[in-house]
PDB file of C-alpha atoms in Angstrom:
ATOM      1  CA  MET A   1      58.371-142.611  -2.289  1.00 88.00           C
ATOM      2  CA  ARG A   2      55.791-144.648  -0.381  1.00 93.00           C
ATOM      3  CA  VAL A   3      54.505-142.693   2.640  1.00 95.00           C
ATOM      4  CA  GLU A   4      52.036-144.005   5.231  1.00 94.00           C
ATOM      5  CA  PHE A   5      49.831-141.453   6.999  1.00 94.00           C
ATOM      6  CA  VAL A   6      48.602-142.244  10.500  1.00 92.00           C
ATOM      7  CA  LEU A   7      45.798-139.879  11.529  1.00 85.00           C
ATOM      8  CA  VAL A   8      46.015-139.538  15.294  1.00 81.00           C
ATOM      9  CA  PRO A   9      42.981-138.238  17.171  1.00 73.00           C
ATOM     10  CA  ILE A  10      43.362-135.653  19.875  1.00 63.00           C
ATOM     11  CA  GLU A  11      43.527-136.904  23.502  1.00 65.00           C
ATOM     12  CA  ASP A  12      45.995-139.762  22.887  1.00 59.00           C
ATOM     13  CA  GLU A  13      43.464-142.247  21.501  1.00 63.00           C
ATOM     14  CA  GLU A  14      44.445-145.022  19.114  1.00 67.00           C
ATOM     15  CA  PRO A  15      45.265-143.961  15.519  1.00 62.00           C
ATOM     16  CA  HIS A  16      42.157-143.325  13.438  1.00 68.00           C
ATOM     17  CA  HIS A  17      43.223-144.147   9.871  1.00 72.00           C
ATOM     18  CA  ASN A  18      46.222-145.430   7.996  1.00 86.00           C
ATOM     19  CA  LEU A  19      46.461-144.196   4.418  1.00 91.00           C
ATOM     20  CA  VAL A  20      49.327-144.960   2.037  1.00 94.00           C
ATOM     21  CA  PHE A  21      50.372-142.695  -0.844  1.00 95.00           C
ATOM     22  CA  GLU A  22      53.116-142.588  -3.448  1.00 95.00           C
ATOM     23  CA  MET A  23      54.649-139.130  -3.043  1.00 95.00           C
ATOM     24  CA  PRO A  24      57.559-137.182  -4.558  1.00 94.00           C
ATOM     25  CA  GLY A  25      58.804-136.310  -1.044  1.00 93.00           C
ATOM     26  CA  VAL A  26      57.955-136.489   2.641  1.00 95.00           C
ATOM     27  CA  PRO A  27      55.775-133.838   4.324  1.00 96.00           C
ATOM     28  CA  GLN A  28      57.517-131.999   7.157  1.00 95.00           C
ATOM     29  CA  THR A  29      56.323-131.195  10.687  1.00 95.00           C
ATOM     30  CA  GLY A  30      53.779-128.366  10.521  1.00 95.00           C
ATOM     31  CA  ASP A  31      52.771-129.017   6.896  1.00 95.00           C
ATOM     32  CA  CYS A  32      49.047-128.971   6.147  1.00 91.00           C
ATOM     33  CA  VAL A  33      47.949-131.913   3.993  1.00 92.00           C
ATOM     34  CA  MET A  34      44.533-132.087   2.305  1.00 89.00           C
ATOM     35  CA  ILE A  35      43.312-135.554   1.319  1.00 87.00           C
ATOM     36  CA  SER A  36      40.378-135.992  -1.051  1.00 85.00           C
ATOM     37  CA  ARG A  37      38.498-139.255  -1.467  1.00 81.00           C
ATOM     38  CA  PRO A  38      36.147-140.505  -4.171  1.00 87.00           C
ATOM     39  CA  GLY A  39      32.504-139.915  -3.302  1.00 83.00           C
ATOM     40  CA  GLN A  40      33.341-137.455  -0.530  1.00 77.00           C
ATOM     41  CA  SER A  41      32.728-133.739  -0.898  1.00 78.00           C
ATOM     42  CA  GLY A  42      35.451-131.624   0.634  1.00 77.00           C
ATOM     43  CA  ASN A  43      38.742-132.841   2.027  1.00 79.00           C
ATOM     44  CA  THR A  44      40.261-134.313   5.125  1.00 81.00           C
ATOM     45  CA  GLU A  45      42.742-131.739   6.416  1.00 84.00           C
ATOM     46  CA  VAL A  46      45.591-132.753   8.695  1.00 88.00           C
ATOM     47  CA  ILE A  47      48.717-131.165  10.147  1.00 92.00           C
ATOM     48  CA  VAL A  48      51.920-133.219  10.234  1.00 96.00           C
ATOM     49  CA  SER A  49      53.061-133.644  13.844  1.00 94.00           C
ATOM     50  CA  ARG A  50      56.065-135.917  13.273  1.00 93.00           C
ATOM     51  CA  THR A  51      57.735-138.239  10.792  1.00 95.00           C
ATOM     52  CA  CYS A  52      59.032-141.701  11.730  1.00 94.00           C
ATOM     53  CA  TRP A  53      61.627-143.379   9.531  1.00 95.00           C
ATOM     54  CA  THR A  54      62.447-147.093   9.655  1.00 95.00           C
ATOM     55  CA  LEU A  55      65.883-147.798   8.210  1.00 92.00           C
ATOM     56  CA  ASP A  56      67.493-151.147   7.477  1.00 91.00           C
ATOM     57  CA  CYS A  57      71.280-151.288   7.908  1.00 84.00           C
ATOM     58  CA  PRO A  58      73.381-153.662   5.856  1.00 79.00           C
ATOM     59  CA  GLU A  59      75.052-156.499   7.716  1.00 72.00           C
ATOM     60  CA  ALA A  60      77.568-155.263  10.262  1.00 64.00           C
ATOM     61  CA  GLY A  61      80.159-157.744   9.080  1.00 60.00           C
ATOM     62  CA  SER A  62      79.745-157.185   5.358  1.00 59.00           C
ATOM     63  CA  LEU A  63      83.018-156.826   3.497  1.00 65.00           C
ATOM     64  CA  HIS A  64      83.804-153.727   1.554  1.00 65.00           C
ATOM     65  CA  HIS A  65      86.963-152.063   0.292  1.00 69.00           C
ATOM     66  CA  ALA A  66      88.435-148.931   1.831  1.00 70.00           C
ATOM     67  CA  GLY A  67      86.765-145.834   0.430  1.00 71.00           C
ATOM     68  CA  GLU A  68      83.543-147.677  -0.443  1.00 76.00           C
ATOM     69  CA  SER A  69      80.313-146.856   1.319  1.00 76.00           C
ATOM     70  CA  VAL A  70      77.889-149.470   2.565  1.00 77.00           C
ATOM     71  CA  VAL A  71      74.395-148.079   2.086  1.00 82.00           C
ATOM     72  CA  GLY A  72      71.260-149.142   3.958  1.00 86.00           C
ATOM     73  CA  THR A  73      67.678-148.836   2.754  1.00 90.00           C
ATOM     74  CA  THR A  74      64.519-147.095   3.875  1.00 91.00           C
ATOM     75  CA  THR A  75      62.008-149.687   5.063  1.00 92.00           C
ATOM     76  CA  SER A  76      59.123-147.311   5.769  1.00 94.00           C
ATOM     77  CA  VAL A  77      58.182-143.689   6.282  1.00 95.00           C
ATOM     78  CA  ILE A  78      55.261-143.000   8.617  1.00 94.00           C
ATOM     79  CA  VAL A  79      53.845-139.494   8.898  1.00 95.00           C
ATOM     80  CA  GLU A  80      51.757-138.894  12.019  1.00 93.00           C
ATOM     81  CA  CYS A  81      49.092-136.220  11.607  1.00 92.00           C
ATOM     82  CA  GLU A  82      46.314-134.547  13.567  1.00 87.00           C
ATOM     83  CA  PHE A  83      42.943-133.503  12.144  1.00 81.00           C
ATOM     84  CA  VAL A  84      42.322-129.787  11.707  1.00 78.00           C
ATOM     85  CA  ALA A  85      39.174-127.900  10.802  1.00 71.00           C
ATOM     86  CA  GLY A  86      39.533-126.009   7.561  1.00 67.00           C
ATOM     87  CA  PRO A  87      37.491-124.282   4.873  1.00 65.00           C
ATOM     88  CA  TYR A  88      37.433-127.379   2.658  1.00 60.00           C
ATOM     89  CA  TRP A  89      36.607-129.889   5.397  1.00 61.00           C
ATOM     90  CA  SER A  90      34.370-132.743   4.291  1.00 60.00           C
ATOM     91  CA  GLU A  91      30.843-133.036   5.703  1.00 62.00           C
ATOM     92  CA  GLU A  92      31.836-136.375   7.268  1.00 61.00           C
ATOM     93  CA  HIS A  93      34.551-134.708   9.336  1.00 57.00           C
ATOM     94  CA  LYS A  94      32.321-131.764  10.284  1.00 55.00           C
ATOM     95  CA  CYS A  95      29.820-134.238  11.754  1.00 55.00           C
ATOM     96  CA  VAL A  96      32.559-136.104  13.601  1.00 50.00           C
ATOM     97  CA  ALA A  97      33.892-132.862  15.063  1.00 51.00           C
ATOM     98  CA  ALA A  98      30.407-131.713  16.135  1.00 49.00           C
ATOM     99  CA  SER A  99      29.848-134.992  17.994  1.00 46.00           C
ATOM    100  CA  GLY A 100      33.171-134.654  19.813  1.00 45.00           C
ATOM    101  CA  VAL A 101      34.408-137.970  18.428  1.00 41.00           C
ATOM    102  CA  THR A 102      37.560-138.107  16.310  1.00 39.00           C
TER     103      THR A 102
END
């Protein structure tokens, strides 16, 4: 499943990053997610704050026989997360946290 992560800074600023991953499932609210990147020591650690689903319904007037289900599709899954300090935090994020900028 394709899942887009939006990393939201504290204090209601604009989203910081959008990262897209193929995943076997969708992280739930409260889950801790560690993201590693090439060339970066340590990880980016985030906590899932909410999940937003965009669903596409089939046409309202589509014909189907009694007993048949009309099934829509999932257009997107967006997982909003907040940064957290953790033991495996990357140096880049330690510097950002020390400066007070997210």
